[in-house]
């Protein structure tokens, strides 16, 4: 499972961080979200797809 | 004789301002009736040359908004753009009128001319984010986002706090104040600083800018004298922005304010055209106005729900959630529009190339497939999905983070100082088919 972030779309809202803090991180000085793990464990699939769904910019894709 | 409690609920007159000025409960009941019976609905407004699709389901709206290649933004962004051109001619600049009078335009091209014309303030070179598609959209957006970088926006917090305290210092507990024209002014004041407007021009600038806001709302019911007055003020706004940019160019643009960022940027290998610069400034002003409405609505809803107001006073960490719930519960811009670039099926209906599509955000925000107890205002609601308050995808609101940061910071200070308030008179809401806001909100803060 792979996380693909469209950096041009991301506006650092951080909704994904709330949904899946294992994979995404953001602090006040960041202009785009940081992807902590490119290929997260299978157990995070649910949380990750929630993050992708919640992102208001549709900036996150999850690929197998 | 049998009577039934259920008289049929009338479906929305999506194009009609009167519909949106009813009691919100009536509006939402009407919207829900259509969502349940006809989630993808072909609607033909009286007097309009063609109809349009109304998409009421959250899921369909998300699909449309995340596929700009199938659903273009170039051919109109508001319902009024699809009006019969003869009814809105007086609101358009000469070049747009001429183009329409020449004839031969498809319905989509006519919508584009109307949308472009009204946004342009007379400038035919005007280019706007709102009516562009990727990749052009991204190029334009990136220029503006330089001054809306998340790190910059978050760094604004101390300044927001400072200006809020300044405004709050003028509020006397126990005395009636209009929230809209007092605390509600804070976002616009902040916005002028972010734009780079000198302090002594602040009030005048806000004034010209609100005329510009009205000018972009195409509305066949608008009184011609009123339309002419608004057009003149909007033109003034246009000239003043040009002046601001010229001053900054002459003075070395090294600040983080919007005008400096624009002055430093390039577009198509040259300086950013004035028409585009103005559209950015306009977007900022817009954000100030809508944030004012948002804050006012939060104050209104919390005044109407005393138990939630008390809860908020006890649990300040709920403030940001209360902002989100308000955005969901009271959608500010009723809908967003797209035009199909090819035949495409949505919810079992065939949408034809060139058809106009209205995503009824207010409906998506109450879609029972997404939200539990959708008609309840609940500041403790959990948001697994984002509401449609800022739209979705490429065209979602570029000022969303700023609006959130402003609202949360301002409210934190309001609630810290005045945890309790009540309505001191009737709230005045205004609305057209595109956007709603608050005209007046008399409140009294408790001692
Ligand atoms: S939710 Fe989307 S836009 Fe926001 S930080 Fe995450 S990826 Fe970026």
PDB file of N, CA and C in Angstrom, chain B residues 324-371:
ATOM      1  N   UNK B 324     -16.597  24.397  12.426  1.00  0.00           N
ATOM      2  CA  UNK B 324     -16.893  23.421  11.368  1.00  0.00           C
ATOM      3  C   UNK B 324     -18.393  23.108  11.307  1.00  0.00           C
ATOM      4  N   UNK B 325     -18.997  22.929  12.477  1.00  0.00           N
ATOM      5  CA  UNK B 325     -20.416  22.576  12.503  1.00  0.00           C
ATOM      6  C   UNK B 325     -21.263  23.721  11.927  1.00  0.00           C
ATOM      7  N   UNK B 326     -20.843  24.931  12.175  1.00  0.00           N
ATOM      8  CA  UNK B 326     -21.584  26.068  11.630  1.00  0.00           C
ATOM      9  C   UNK B 326     -21.460  26.111  10.111  1.00  0.00           C
ATOM     10  N   UNK B 327     -20.265  25.811   9.632  1.00  0.00           N
ATOM     11  CA  UNK B 327     -20.059  25.776   8.180  1.00  0.00           C
ATOM     12  C   UNK B 327     -20.938  24.706   7.535  1.00  0.00           C
ATOM     13  N   UNK B 328     -21.095  23.597   8.237  1.00  0.00           N
ATOM     14  CA  UNK B 328     -21.950  22.523   7.707  1.00  0.00           C
ATOM     15  C   UNK B 328     -23.420  22.903   7.780  1.00  0.00           C
ATOM     16  N   UNK B 329     -23.817  23.373   8.942  1.00  0.00           N
ATOM     17  CA  UNK B 329     -25.232  23.592   9.225  1.00  0.00           C
ATOM     18  C   UNK B 329     -25.805  24.761   8.419  1.00  0.00           C
ATOM     19  N   UNK B 330     -25.013  25.800   8.268  1.00  0.00           N
ATOM     20  CA  UNK B 330     -25.472  26.990   7.537  1.00  0.00           C
ATOM     21  C   UNK B 330     -24.528  27.289   6.384  1.00  0.00           C
ATOM     22  N   UNK B 331     -24.733  26.589   5.298  1.00  0.00           N
ATOM     23  CA  UNK B 331     -23.879  26.782   4.129  1.00  0.00           C
ATOM     24  C   UNK B 331     -23.940  28.236   3.654  1.00  0.00           C
ATOM     25  N   UNK B 332     -22.753  28.860   3.516  1.00  0.00           N
ATOM     26  CA  UNK B 332     -22.743  30.275   3.124  1.00  0.00           C
ATOM     27  C   UNK B 332     -22.930  30.461   1.619  1.00  0.00           C
ATOM     28  N   UNK B 333     -22.132  29.750   0.820  1.00  0.00           N
ATOM     29  CA  UNK B 333     -22.395  29.834  -0.627  1.00  0.00           C
ATOM     30  C   UNK B 333     -23.191  28.603  -1.020  1.00  0.00           C
ATOM     31  N   UNK B 334     -24.404  28.855  -1.399  1.00  0.00           N
ATOM     32  CA  UNK B 334     -25.394  27.791  -1.538  1.00  0.00           C
ATOM     33  C   UNK B 334     -24.970  26.669  -2.467  1.00  0.00           C
ATOM     34  N   UNK B 335     -24.273  27.026  -3.535  1.00  0.00           N
ATOM     35  CA  UNK B 335     -23.960  26.003  -4.528  1.00  0.00           C
ATOM     36  C   UNK B 335     -22.734  26.382  -5.344  1.00  0.00           C
ATOM     37  N   UNK B 336     -22.236  25.402  -6.090  1.00  0.00           N
ATOM     38  CA  UNK B 336     -21.143  25.647  -7.021  1.00  0.00           C
ATOM     39  C   UNK B 336     -21.533  25.026  -8.356  1.00  0.00           C
ATOM     40  N   UNK B 337     -21.014  25.547  -9.464  1.00  0.00           N
ATOM     41  CA  UNK B 337     -21.455  25.072 -10.782  1.00  0.00           C
ATOM     42  C   UNK B 337     -20.300  24.576 -11.652  1.00  0.00           C
ATOM     43  N   UNK B 338     -20.628  23.673 -12.538  1.00  0.00           N
ATOM     44  CA  UNK B 338     -19.677  23.153 -13.526  1.00  0.00           C
ATOM     45  C   UNK B 338     -20.428  22.916 -14.832  1.00  0.00           C
ATOM     46  N   UNK B 339     -19.631  22.686 -15.917  1.00  0.00           N
ATOM     47  CA  UNK B 339     -20.231  22.340 -17.204  1.00  0.00           C
ATOM     48  C   UNK B 339     -19.610  21.031 -17.688  1.00  0.00           C
ATOM     49  N   UNK B 340     -20.433  20.085 -18.109  1.00  0.00           N
ATOM     50  CA  UNK B 340     -19.916  18.782 -18.544  1.00  0.00           C
ATOM     51  C   UNK B 340     -19.116  18.942 -19.833  1.00  0.00           C
ATOM     52  N   UNK B 341     -17.900  18.370 -19.850  1.00  0.00           N
ATOM     53  CA  UNK B 341     -17.067  18.457 -21.055  1.00  0.00           C
ATOM     54  C   UNK B 341     -17.360  17.303 -22.016  1.00  0.00           C
ATOM     55  N   UNK B 342     -18.088  16.300 -21.542  1.00  0.00           N
ATOM     56  CA  UNK B 342     -18.488  15.173 -22.401  1.00  0.00           C
ATOM     57  C   UNK B 342     -19.729  14.535 -21.779  1.00  0.00           C
ATOM     58  N   UNK B 343     -20.351  13.617 -22.488  1.00  0.00           N
ATOM     59  CA  UNK B 343     -21.501  12.918 -21.898  1.00  0.00           C
ATOM     60  C   UNK B 343     -21.013  12.086 -20.717  1.00  0.00           C
ATOM     61  N   UNK B 344     -21.711  12.151 -19.618  1.00  0.00           N
ATOM     62  CA  UNK B 344     -21.272  11.398 -18.451  1.00  0.00           C
ATOM     63  C   UNK B 344     -22.479  11.052 -17.584  1.00  0.00           C
ATOM     64  N   UNK B 345     -22.441   9.839 -16.984  1.00  0.00           N
ATOM     65  CA  UNK B 345     -23.561   9.421 -16.164  1.00  0.00           C
ATOM     66  C   UNK B 345     -23.297   9.743 -14.701  1.00  0.00           C
ATOM     67  N   UNK B 346     -24.266  10.339 -14.053  1.00  0.00           N
ATOM     68  CA  UNK B 346     -24.168  10.597 -12.616  1.00  0.00           C
ATOM     69  C   UNK B 346     -25.467  10.135 -11.968  1.00  0.00           C
ATOM     70  N   UNK B 347     -25.373   9.245 -10.999  1.00  0.00           N
ATOM     71  CA  UNK B 347     -26.556   8.768 -10.291  1.00  0.00           C
ATOM     72  C   UNK B 347     -27.616   8.222 -11.237  1.00  0.00           C
ATOM     73  N   UNK B 348     -27.189   7.538 -12.297  1.00  0.00           N
ATOM     74  CA  UNK B 348     -28.126   6.912 -13.215  1.00  0.00           C
ATOM     75  C   UNK B 348     -28.739   7.853 -14.248  1.00  0.00           C
ATOM     76  N   UNK B 349     -28.336   9.120 -14.240  1.00  0.00           N
ATOM     77  CA  UNK B 349     -28.856  10.062 -15.240  1.00  0.00           C
ATOM     78  C   UNK B 349     -27.740  10.408 -16.225  1.00  0.00           C
ATOM     79  N   UNK B 350     -28.129  10.557 -17.477  1.00  0.00           N
ATOM     80  CA  UNK B 350     -27.133  10.912 -18.488  1.00  0.00           C
ATOM     81  C   UNK B 350     -27.022  12.426 -18.606  1.00  0.00           C
ATOM     82  N   UNK B 351     -25.872  12.942 -18.207  1.00  0.00           N
ATOM     83  CA  UNK B 351     -25.604  14.368 -18.341  1.00  0.00           C
ATOM     84  C   UNK B 351     -24.878  14.562 -19.659  1.00  0.00           C
ATOM     85  N   UNK B 352     -25.412  15.473 -20.489  1.00  0.00           N
ATOM     86  CA  UNK B 352     -24.875  15.640 -21.843  1.00  0.00           C
ATOM     87  C   UNK B 352     -23.769  16.688 -21.849  1.00  0.00           C
ATOM     88  N   UNK B 353     -22.849  16.517 -22.791  1.00  0.00           N
ATOM     89  CA  UNK B 353     -21.795  17.497 -22.976  1.00  0.00           C
ATOM     90  C   UNK B 353     -22.409  18.906 -23.085  1.00  0.00           C
ATOM     91  N   UNK B 354     -21.834  19.842 -22.363  1.00  0.00           N
ATOM     92  CA  UNK B 354     -22.318  21.228 -22.423  1.00  0.00           C
ATOM     93  C   UNK B 354     -23.384  21.546 -21.388  1.00  0.00           C
ATOM     94  N   UNK B 355     -23.961  20.526 -20.746  1.00  0.00           N
ATOM     95  CA  UNK B 355     -24.993  20.786 -19.727  1.00  0.00           C
ATOM     96  C   UNK B 355     -24.396  21.487 -18.509  1.00  0.00           C
ATOM     97  N   UNK B 356     -25.209  22.332 -17.912  1.00  0.00           N
ATOM     98  CA  UNK B 356     -24.793  23.059 -16.710  1.00  0.00           C
ATOM     99  C   UNK B 356     -25.189  22.242 -15.480  1.00  0.00           C
ATOM    100  N   UNK B 357     -24.309  22.243 -14.483  1.00  0.00           N
ATOM    101  CA  UNK B 357     -24.518  21.399 -13.293  1.00  0.00           C
ATOM    102  C   UNK B 357     -24.400  22.254 -12.040  1.00  0.00           C
ATOM    103  N   UNK B 358     -25.377  22.143 -11.181  1.00  0.00           N
ATOM    104  CA  UNK B 358     -25.351  22.879  -9.919  1.00  0.00           C
ATOM    105  C   UNK B 358     -25.147  21.882  -8.780  1.00  0.00           C
ATOM    106  N   UNK B 359     -24.040  22.032  -8.067  1.00  0.00           N
ATOM    107  CA  UNK B 359     -23.828  21.193  -6.882  1.00  0.00           C
ATOM    108  C   UNK B 359     -24.440  21.930  -5.702  1.00  0.00           C
ATOM    109  N   UNK B 360     -25.528  21.395  -5.208  1.00  0.00           N
ATOM    110  CA  UNK B 360     -26.234  22.073  -4.115  1.00  0.00           C
ATOM    111  C   UNK B 360     -25.548  21.732  -2.785  1.00  0.00           C
ATOM    112  N   UNK B 361     -24.546  22.525  -2.450  1.00  0.00           N
ATOM    113  CA  UNK B 361     -23.749  22.251  -1.247  1.00  0.00           C
ATOM    114  C   UNK B 361     -24.609  22.193   0.013  1.00  0.00           C
ATOM    115  N   UNK B 362     -25.580  23.073   0.090  1.00  0.00           N
ATOM    116  CA  UNK B 362     -26.428  23.113   1.280  1.00  0.00           C
ATOM    117  C   UNK B 362     -27.106  21.761   1.478  1.00  0.00           C
ATOM    118  N   UNK B 363     -27.419  21.100   0.371  1.00  0.00           N
ATOM    119  CA  UNK B 363     -28.037  19.787   0.443  1.00  0.00           C
ATOM    120  C   UNK B 363     -27.021  18.712   0.851  1.00  0.00           C
ATOM    121  N   UNK B 364     -25.839  18.765   0.251  1.00  0.00           N
ATOM    122  CA  UNK B 364     -24.790  17.806   0.602  1.00  0.00           C
ATOM    123  C   UNK B 364     -24.469  17.843   2.090  1.00  0.00           C
ATOM    124  N   UNK B 365     -24.549  19.018   2.666  1.00  0.00           N
ATOM    125  CA  UNK B 365     -24.262  19.187   4.086  1.00  0.00           C
ATOM    126  C   UNK B 365     -25.342  18.621   4.996  1.00  0.00           C
ATOM    127  N   UNK B 366     -26.480  18.251   4.422  1.00  0.00           N
ATOM    128  CA  UNK B 366     -27.548  17.657   5.223  1.00  0.00           C
ATOM    129  C   UNK B 366     -27.893  16.249   4.717  1.00  0.00           C
ATOM    130  N   UNK B 367     -27.004  15.706   3.901  1.00  0.00           N
ATOM    131  CA  UNK B 367     -27.253  14.397   3.304  1.00  0.00           C
ATOM    132  C   UNK B 367     -27.199  13.323   4.392  1.00  0.00           C
ATOM    133  N   UNK B 368     -28.326  12.633   4.589  1.00  0.00           N
ATOM    134  CA  UNK B 368     -28.392  11.664   5.690  1.00  0.00           C
ATOM    135  C   UNK B 368     -27.526  10.432   5.452  1.00  0.00           C
ATOM    136  N   UNK B 369     -27.031  10.236   4.223  1.00  0.00           N
ATOM    137  CA  UNK B 369     -26.093   9.135   3.996  1.00  0.00           C
ATOM    138  C   UNK B 369     -24.707   9.461   4.553  1.00  0.00           C
ATOM    139  N   UNK B 370     -24.474  10.728   4.858  1.00  0.00           N
ATOM    140  CA  UNK B 370     -23.159  11.140   5.340  1.00  0.00           C
ATOM    141  C   UNK B 370     -23.220  11.608   6.792  1.00  0.00           C
ATOM    142  N   UNK B 371     -24.311  12.277   7.149  1.00  0.00           N
ATOM    143  CA  UNK B 371     -24.404  12.910   8.467  1.00  0.00           C
ATOM    144  C   UNK B 371     -25.505  12.275   9.304  1.00  0.00           C
TER     145      UNK B 371
END
